[in-house]
Short mmCIF file of C-alpha atoms in Angstrom, two decimals:
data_model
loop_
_atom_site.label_atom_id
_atom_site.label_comp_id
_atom_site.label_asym_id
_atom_site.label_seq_id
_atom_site.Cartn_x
_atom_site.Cartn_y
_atom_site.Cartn_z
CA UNK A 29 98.28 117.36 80.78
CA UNK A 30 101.29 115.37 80.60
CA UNK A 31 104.78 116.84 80.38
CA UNK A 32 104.92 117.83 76.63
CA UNK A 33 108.33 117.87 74.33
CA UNK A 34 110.31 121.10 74.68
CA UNK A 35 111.02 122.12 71.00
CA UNK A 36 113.11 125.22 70.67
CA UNK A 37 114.45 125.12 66.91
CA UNK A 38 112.04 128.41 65.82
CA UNK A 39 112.30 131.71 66.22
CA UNK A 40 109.39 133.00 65.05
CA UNK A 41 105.66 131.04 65.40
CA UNK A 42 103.25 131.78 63.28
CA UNK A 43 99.55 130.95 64.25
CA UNK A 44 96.66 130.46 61.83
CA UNK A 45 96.62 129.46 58.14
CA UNK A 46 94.15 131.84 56.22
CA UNK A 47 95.45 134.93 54.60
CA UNK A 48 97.26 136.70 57.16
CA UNK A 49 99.22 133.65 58.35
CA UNK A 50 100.21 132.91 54.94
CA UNK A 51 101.21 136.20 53.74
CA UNK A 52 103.45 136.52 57.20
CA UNK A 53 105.31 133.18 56.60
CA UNK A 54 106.29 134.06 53.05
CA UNK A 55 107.78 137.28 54.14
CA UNK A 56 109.48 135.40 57.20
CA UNK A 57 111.16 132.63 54.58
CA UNK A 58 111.74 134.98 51.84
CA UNK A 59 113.47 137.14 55.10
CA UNK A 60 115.62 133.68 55.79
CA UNK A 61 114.13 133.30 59.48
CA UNK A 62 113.38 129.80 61.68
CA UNK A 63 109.61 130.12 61.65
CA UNK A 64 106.96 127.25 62.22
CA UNK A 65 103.35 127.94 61.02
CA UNK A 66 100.76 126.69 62.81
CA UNK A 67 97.10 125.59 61.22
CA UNK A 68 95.14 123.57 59.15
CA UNK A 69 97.01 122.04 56.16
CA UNK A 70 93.69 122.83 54.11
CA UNK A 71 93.82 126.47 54.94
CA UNK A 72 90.93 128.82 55.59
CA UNK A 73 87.51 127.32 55.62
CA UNK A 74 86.10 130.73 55.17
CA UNK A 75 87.86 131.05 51.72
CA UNK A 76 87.25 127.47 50.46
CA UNK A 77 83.63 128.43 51.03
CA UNK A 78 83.79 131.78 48.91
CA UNK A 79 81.51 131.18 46.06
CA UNK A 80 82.37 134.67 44.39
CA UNK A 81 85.31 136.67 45.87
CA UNK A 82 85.09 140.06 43.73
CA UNK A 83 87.47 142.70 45.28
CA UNK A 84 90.81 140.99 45.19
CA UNK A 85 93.04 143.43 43.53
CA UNK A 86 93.42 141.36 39.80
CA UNK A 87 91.67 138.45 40.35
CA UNK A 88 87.78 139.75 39.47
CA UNK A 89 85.58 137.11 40.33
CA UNK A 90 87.59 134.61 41.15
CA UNK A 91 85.99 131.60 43.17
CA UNK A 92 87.45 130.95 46.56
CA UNK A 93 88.71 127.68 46.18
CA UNK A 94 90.63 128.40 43.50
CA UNK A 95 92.71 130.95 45.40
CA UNK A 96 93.17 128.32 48.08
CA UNK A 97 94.58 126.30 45.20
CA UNK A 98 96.53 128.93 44.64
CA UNK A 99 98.15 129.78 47.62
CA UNK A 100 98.70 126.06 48.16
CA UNK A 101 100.85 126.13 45.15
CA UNK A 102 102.56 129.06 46.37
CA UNK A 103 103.23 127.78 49.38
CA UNK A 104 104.83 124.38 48.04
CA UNK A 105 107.09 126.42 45.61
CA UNK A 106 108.65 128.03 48.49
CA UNK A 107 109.01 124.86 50.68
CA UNK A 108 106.41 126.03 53.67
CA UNK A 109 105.27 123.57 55.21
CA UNK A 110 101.95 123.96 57.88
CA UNK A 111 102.49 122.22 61.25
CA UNK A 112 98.77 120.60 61.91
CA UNK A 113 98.57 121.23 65.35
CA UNK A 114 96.29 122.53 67.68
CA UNK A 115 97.67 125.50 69.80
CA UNK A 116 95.98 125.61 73.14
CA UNK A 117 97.44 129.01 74.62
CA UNK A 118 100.23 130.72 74.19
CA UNK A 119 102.37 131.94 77.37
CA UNK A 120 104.39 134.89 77.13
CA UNK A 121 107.53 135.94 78.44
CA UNK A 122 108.17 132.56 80.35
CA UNK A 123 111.57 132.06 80.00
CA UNK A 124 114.22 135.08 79.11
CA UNK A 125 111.70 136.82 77.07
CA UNK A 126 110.92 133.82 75.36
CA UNK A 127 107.18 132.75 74.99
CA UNK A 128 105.87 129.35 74.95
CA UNK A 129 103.54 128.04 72.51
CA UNK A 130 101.46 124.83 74.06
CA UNK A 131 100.09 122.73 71.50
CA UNK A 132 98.64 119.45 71.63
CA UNK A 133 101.96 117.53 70.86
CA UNK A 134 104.25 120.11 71.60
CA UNK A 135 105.31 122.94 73.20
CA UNK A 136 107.21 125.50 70.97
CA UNK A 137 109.66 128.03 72.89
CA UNK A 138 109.91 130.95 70.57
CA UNK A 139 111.18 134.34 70.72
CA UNK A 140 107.84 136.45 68.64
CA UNK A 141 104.45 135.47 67.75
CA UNK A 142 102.22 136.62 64.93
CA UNK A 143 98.78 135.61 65.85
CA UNK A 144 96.66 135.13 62.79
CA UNK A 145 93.87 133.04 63.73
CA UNK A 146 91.07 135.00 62.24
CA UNK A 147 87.38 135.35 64.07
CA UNK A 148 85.62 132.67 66.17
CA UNK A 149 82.18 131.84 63.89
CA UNK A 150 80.43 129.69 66.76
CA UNK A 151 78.35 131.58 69.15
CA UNK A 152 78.67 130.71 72.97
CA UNK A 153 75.98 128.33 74.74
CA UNK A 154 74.14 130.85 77.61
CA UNK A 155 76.21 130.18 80.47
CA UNK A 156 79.81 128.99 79.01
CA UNK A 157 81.84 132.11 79.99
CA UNK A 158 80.39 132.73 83.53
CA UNK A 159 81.01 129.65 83.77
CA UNK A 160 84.35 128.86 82.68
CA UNK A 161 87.04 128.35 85.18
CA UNK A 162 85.92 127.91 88.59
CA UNK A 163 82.25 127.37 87.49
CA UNK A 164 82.72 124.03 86.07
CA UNK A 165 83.29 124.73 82.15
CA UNK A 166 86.83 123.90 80.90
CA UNK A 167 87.84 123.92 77.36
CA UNK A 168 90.58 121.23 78.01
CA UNK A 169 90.15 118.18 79.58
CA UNK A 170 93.71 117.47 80.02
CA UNK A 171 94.54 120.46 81.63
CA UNK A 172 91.34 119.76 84.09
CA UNK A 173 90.30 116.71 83.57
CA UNK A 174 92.13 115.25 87.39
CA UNK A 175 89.78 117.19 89.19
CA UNK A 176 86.54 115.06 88.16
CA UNK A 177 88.22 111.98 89.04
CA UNK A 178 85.60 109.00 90.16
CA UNK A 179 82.83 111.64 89.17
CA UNK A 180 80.79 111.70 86.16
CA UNK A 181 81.59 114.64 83.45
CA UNK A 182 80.07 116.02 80.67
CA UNK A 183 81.78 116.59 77.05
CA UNK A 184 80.98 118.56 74.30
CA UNK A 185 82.78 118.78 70.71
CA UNK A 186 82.87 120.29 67.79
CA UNK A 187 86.06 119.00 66.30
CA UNK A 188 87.85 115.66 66.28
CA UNK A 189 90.06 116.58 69.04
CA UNK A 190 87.05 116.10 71.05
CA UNK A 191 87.20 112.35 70.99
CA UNK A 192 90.78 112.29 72.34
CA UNK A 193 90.01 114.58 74.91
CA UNK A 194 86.50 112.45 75.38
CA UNK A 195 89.04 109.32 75.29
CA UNK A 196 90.87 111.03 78.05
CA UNK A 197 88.33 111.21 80.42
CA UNK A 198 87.24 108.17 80.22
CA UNK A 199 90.45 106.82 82.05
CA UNK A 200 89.72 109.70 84.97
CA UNK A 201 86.35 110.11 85.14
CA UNK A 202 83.81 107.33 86.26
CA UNK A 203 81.46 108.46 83.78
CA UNK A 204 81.58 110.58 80.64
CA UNK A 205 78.73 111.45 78.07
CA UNK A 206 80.17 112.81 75.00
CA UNK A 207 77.71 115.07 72.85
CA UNK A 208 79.26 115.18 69.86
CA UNK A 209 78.16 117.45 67.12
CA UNK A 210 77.27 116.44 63.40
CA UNK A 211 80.89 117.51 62.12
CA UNK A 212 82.33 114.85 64.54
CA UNK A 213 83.31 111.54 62.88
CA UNK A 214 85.22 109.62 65.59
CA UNK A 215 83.32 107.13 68.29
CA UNK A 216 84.85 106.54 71.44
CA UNK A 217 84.85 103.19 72.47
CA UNK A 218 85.69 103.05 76.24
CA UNK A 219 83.06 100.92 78.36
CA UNK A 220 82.31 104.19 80.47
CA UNK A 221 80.72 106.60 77.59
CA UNK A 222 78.07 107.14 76.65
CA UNK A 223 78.36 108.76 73.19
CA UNK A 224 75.35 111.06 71.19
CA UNK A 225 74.80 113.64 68.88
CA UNK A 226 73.79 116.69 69.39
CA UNK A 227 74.61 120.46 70.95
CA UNK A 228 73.98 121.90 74.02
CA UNK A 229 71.28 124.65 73.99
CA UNK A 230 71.96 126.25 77.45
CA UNK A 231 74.23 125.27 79.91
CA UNK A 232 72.50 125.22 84.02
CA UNK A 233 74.05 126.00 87.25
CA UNK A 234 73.61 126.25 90.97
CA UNK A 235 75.54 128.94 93.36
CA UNK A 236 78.01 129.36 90.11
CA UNK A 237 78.58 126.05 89.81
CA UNK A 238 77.77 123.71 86.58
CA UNK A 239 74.80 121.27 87.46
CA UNK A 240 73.91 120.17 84.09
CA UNK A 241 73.13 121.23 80.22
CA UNK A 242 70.00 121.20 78.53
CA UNK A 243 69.39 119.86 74.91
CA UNK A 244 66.73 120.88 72.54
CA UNK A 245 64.48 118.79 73.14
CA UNK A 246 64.73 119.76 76.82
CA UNK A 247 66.69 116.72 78.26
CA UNK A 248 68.76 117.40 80.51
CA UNK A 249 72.37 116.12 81.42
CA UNK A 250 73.96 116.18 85.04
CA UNK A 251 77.30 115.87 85.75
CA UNK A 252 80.31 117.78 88.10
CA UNK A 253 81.78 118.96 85.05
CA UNK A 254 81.33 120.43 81.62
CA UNK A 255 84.05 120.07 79.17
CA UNK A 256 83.83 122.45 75.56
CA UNK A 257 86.23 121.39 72.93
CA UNK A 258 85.66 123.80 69.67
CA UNK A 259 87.95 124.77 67.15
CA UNK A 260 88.59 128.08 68.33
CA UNK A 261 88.68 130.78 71.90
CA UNK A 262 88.69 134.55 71.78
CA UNK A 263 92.53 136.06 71.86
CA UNK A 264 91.84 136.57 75.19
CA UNK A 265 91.47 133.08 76.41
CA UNK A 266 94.36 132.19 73.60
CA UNK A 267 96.82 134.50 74.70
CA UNK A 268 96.08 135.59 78.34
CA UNK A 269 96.78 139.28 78.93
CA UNK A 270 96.77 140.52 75.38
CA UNK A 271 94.69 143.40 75.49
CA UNK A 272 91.23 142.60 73.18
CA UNK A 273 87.91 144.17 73.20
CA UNK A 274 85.44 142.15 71.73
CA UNK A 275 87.11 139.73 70.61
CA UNK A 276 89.75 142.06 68.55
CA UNK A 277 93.21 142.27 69.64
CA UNK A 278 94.38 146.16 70.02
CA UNK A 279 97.50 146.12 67.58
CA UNK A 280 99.40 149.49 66.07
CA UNK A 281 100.38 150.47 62.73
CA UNK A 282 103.39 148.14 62.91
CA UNK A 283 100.72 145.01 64.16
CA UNK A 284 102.25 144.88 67.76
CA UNK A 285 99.86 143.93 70.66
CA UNK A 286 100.79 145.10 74.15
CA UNK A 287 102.87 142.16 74.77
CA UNK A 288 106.53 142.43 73.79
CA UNK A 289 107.37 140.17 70.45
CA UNK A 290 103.57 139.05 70.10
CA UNK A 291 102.13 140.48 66.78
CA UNK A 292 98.77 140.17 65.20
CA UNK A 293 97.35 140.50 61.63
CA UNK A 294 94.29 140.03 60.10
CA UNK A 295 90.34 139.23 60.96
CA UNK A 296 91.63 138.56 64.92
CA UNK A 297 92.68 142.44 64.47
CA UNK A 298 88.87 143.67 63.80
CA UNK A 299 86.70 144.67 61.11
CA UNK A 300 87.03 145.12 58.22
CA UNK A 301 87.09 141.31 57.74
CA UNK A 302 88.83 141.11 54.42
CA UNK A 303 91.23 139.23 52.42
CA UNK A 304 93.52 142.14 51.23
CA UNK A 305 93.37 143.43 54.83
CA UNK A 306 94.22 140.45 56.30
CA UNK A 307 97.28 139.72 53.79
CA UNK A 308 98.45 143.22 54.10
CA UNK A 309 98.45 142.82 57.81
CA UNK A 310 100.18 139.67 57.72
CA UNK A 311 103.00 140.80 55.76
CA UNK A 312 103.50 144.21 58.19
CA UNK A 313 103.44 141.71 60.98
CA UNK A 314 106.74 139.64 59.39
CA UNK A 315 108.55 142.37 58.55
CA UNK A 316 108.01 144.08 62.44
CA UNK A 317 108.70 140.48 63.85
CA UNK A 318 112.15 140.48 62.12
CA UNK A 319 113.06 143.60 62.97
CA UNK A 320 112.28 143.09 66.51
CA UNK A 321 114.86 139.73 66.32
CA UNK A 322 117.57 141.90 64.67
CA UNK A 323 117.48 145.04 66.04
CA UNK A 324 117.65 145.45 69.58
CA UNK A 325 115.91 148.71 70.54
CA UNK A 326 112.93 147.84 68.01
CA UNK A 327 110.08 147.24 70.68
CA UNK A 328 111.03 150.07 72.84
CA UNK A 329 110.14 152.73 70.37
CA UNK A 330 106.20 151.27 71.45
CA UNK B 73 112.30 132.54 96.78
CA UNK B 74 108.75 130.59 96.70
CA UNK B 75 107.76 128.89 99.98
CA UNK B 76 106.49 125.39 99.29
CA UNK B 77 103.42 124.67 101.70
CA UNK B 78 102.04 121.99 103.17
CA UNK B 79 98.81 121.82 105.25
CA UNK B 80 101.13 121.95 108.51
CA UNK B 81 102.62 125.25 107.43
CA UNK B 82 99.83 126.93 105.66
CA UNK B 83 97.73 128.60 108.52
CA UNK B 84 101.06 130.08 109.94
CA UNK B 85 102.16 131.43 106.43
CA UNK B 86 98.85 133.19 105.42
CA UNK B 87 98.21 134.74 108.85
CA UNK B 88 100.76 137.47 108.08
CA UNK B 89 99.78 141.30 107.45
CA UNK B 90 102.30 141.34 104.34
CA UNK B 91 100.21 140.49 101.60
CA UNK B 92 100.47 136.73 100.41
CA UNK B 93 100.37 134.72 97.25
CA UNK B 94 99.48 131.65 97.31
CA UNK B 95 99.78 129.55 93.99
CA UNK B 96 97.95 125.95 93.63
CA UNK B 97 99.55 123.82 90.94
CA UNK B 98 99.88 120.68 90.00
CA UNK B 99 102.80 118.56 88.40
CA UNK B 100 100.88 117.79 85.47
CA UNK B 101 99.23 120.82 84.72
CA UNK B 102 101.14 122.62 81.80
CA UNK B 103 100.12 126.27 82.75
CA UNK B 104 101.00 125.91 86.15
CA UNK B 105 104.33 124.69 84.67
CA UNK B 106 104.43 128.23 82.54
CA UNK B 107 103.49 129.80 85.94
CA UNK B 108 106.63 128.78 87.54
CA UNK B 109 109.33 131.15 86.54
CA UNK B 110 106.99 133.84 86.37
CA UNK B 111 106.57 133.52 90.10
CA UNK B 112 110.10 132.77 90.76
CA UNK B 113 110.62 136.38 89.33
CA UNK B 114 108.19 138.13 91.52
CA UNK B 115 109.69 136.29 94.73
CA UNK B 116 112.60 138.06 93.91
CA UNK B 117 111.89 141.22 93.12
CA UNK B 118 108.94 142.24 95.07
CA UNK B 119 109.87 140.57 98.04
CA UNK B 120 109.47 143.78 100.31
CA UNK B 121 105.76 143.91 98.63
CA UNK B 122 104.46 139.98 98.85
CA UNK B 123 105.55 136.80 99.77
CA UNK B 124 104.93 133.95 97.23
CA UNK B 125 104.13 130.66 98.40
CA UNK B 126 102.87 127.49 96.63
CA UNK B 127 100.56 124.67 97.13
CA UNK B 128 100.62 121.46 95.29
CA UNK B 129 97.29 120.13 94.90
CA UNK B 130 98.10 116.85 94.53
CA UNK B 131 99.98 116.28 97.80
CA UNK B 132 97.66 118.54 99.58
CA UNK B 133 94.39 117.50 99.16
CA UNK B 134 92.55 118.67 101.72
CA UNK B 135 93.86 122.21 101.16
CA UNK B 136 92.36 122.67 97.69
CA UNK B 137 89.36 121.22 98.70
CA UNK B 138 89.32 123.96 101.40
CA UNK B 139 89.42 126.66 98.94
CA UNK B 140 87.10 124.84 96.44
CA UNK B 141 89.84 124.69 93.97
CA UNK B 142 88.75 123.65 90.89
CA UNK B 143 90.87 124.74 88.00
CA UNK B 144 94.52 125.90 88.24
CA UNK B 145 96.53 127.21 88.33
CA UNK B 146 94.86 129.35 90.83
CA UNK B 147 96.66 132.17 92.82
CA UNK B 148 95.01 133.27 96.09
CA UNK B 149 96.02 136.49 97.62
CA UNK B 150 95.93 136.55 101.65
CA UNK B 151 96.82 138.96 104.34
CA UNK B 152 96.08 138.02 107.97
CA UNK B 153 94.55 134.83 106.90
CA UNK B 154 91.87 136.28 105.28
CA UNK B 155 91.49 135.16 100.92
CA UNK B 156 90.95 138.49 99.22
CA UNK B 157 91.26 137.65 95.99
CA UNK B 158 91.84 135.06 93.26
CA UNK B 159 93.36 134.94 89.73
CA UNK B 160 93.11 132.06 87.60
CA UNK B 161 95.22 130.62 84.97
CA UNK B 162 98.51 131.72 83.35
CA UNK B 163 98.74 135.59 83.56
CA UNK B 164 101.61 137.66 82.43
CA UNK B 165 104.10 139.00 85.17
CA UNK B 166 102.75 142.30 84.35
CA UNK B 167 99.03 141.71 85.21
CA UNK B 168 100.44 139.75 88.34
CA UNK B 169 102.27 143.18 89.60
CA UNK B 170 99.36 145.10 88.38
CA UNK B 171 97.03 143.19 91.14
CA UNK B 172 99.74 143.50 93.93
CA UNK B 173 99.98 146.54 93.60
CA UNK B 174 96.12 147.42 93.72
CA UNK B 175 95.94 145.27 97.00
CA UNK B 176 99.11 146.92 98.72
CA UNK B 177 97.82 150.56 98.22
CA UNK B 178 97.05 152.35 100.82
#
């Protein structure tokens, strides 16, 4: 991972761009604070995908991506703007009570977090999280990509970042195969890859250490390494230390986590997963977030 | 403050009966960069409780190779030489202090 621009000019990050995130940075403009929200510029897939949504208080039936449409709109009436970048993990309480948020081209030093990056869809290959760490499995091949140096390495994506990261390795490793799954447009053109479609259907190991994955069709591919590149971890991995269970980050009636100035609103919160919820939530967590920047003994009342 | 170790002064450092942190990092790994001041804090203030010391995996090779190091950061706790536990990744002070303080009860 190379030394990534320092950018402190927010106070407030937002992360995720379905309903909770949205909600959240209308309150935090309308509220006149330095916020930068984090996501995909074409919002929630989940939504977009809604053929039928019918329980969103005065709007009966109304197809989902027409309220994407919608809250585009809304969004370019009030001059919010969404930051595509990918946030890799967020570190809190670095500097002065100040958290970092490490992105893929920056790293944004803020003072409060609201974490709204809904539920991970995509299921785990058997063997990724015994596995990840010191078994082998990374899910960022700049972060671990030095170690493999000279040695072949495996890569698996899901998103487009995957061919940078694939791209990446290339220059370390002496080999890379890169399965790359049907969503994944990009080739990678470096002498050294091999490049094929596909996904992983179980991933093998010897004395806790990654040997190889196996395909459907029962191929199998060795290497010293296998790198995951999806579109989304659990909070836990996100966030390290934020207390989750199953994949739900514990937050109170005011959306704070157990981390001071990280919030959380919306499907990452737990069930039920739903629009209102989620936009309800969202708005709570603004409103907490800029109390705890303006009044001093806010977060101590936890 | 955080001892910086080399492969000369490791054994010596780790064979203490104070507990012992050592943290293996790299220069280009971001985390480890995040690490940093969190470590600097608990130098300081739990000094009485464990001594901090770091490893750079770059310079020392042969170290992180000795204790299979594979992703960092990666914080080893010693006492009298012996590895008695390992952490991995960027972790809150608090979950830092939790561990020390489950490995210096008595």
């Amino acid at each position: 991972m190379t030394q990534n621009t320092m950018i402190d000019n927010f106070d407030i990050a937002v992360i995720g761009s379905g309903p909770a995130g949205l909600a959240a940075a209308i309150n935090l403009k309308i509220r006149n604070k330095r916020f930068i929200l984090l996501g995909y510029p074409q919002l929630s897939h989940q939504v977009e995908v809604s053929v039928l949504i019918d329980n969103l208080l005065g709007f009966p039936n109304i197809k989902g991506s027409d309220l994407n449409k919608a809250w585009k709109n809304h969004l370019e009436a009030m001059d919010i703007r969404i930051v595509d970048d990918r946030v890799r993990q967020v570190y809190t309480n670095v500097f002065d009570e100040k958290h970092v948020v490490a992105c893929r081209n920056g790293d944004y030093i803020v003072r409060s977090v609201i974490i709204a990056a809904g539920i991970i869809r995509n299921n785990l290959i058997p063997g990724e999280s015994e596995l990840l760490g010191q078994g082998g499995v990374s899910y960022c091949a700049t972060c671990d990509g030095m170690f493999y140096k000279g040695k072949k390495v495996v890569i698996f994506g899901t998103t487009e970042d995957a061919v940078h990261e694939a791209e990446y390795l290339c220059e370390v490793a002496s080999e890379v195969v890169f399965i790359a799954s049907a969503k994944v447009k990009g080739t990678v053109s470096a002498s050294n890859c091999t490049q094929m479609r596909g996904k992983p259907v179980k991933i093998l190991s010897e004395n806790g250490k990654f040997t190889a994955v196996e395909m459907f069709d029962g191929t199998q591919i060795e290497g010293a390494a296998l790198f995951i590149i999806k579109d989304a971890a659990g909070p836990s991995y996100l966030v390290p230390g934020i207390e989750a269970e199953n994949d739900s980050i514990h937050v109170d009636a005011d959306m704070r986590t157990n981390i001071r100035g990280i919030f959380a609103a919306g499907d990452c919160t737990g069930k039920p997963w739903q629009l209102m919820r989620a936009m309800g939530q969202g708005q709570i967590a603004a409103l907490n977030s800029v109390r705890y920047l303006d009044e001093e003994n806010y977060w101590s009342g936890l | 403050m955080v001892k910086h170790l080399t492969k000369e002064t490791f054994h010596e450092a780790i064979n203490q009966d104070k507990l012992v942190m050592v943290d293996f990092w790299a220069e280009w790994c971001g985390p480890c960069r995040m690490l940093g001041p969190v470590l600097d804090d608990i130098a300081s203030t739990l000094a009485d409780k464990v001594s901090v010391c770091k490893v750079n995996t770059d310079l020392e090779q042969e170290l992180a190779v000795r204790y299979n190091i594979s992703s960092i950061p990666c914080v080893i706790y010693f006492r009298n030489g012996e590895p008695l536990r390992a952490s991995l990744g960027f972790k809150p002070k608090e979950n830092f202090v939790k561990e020390i303080e489950e490995l210096t009860a008595k």
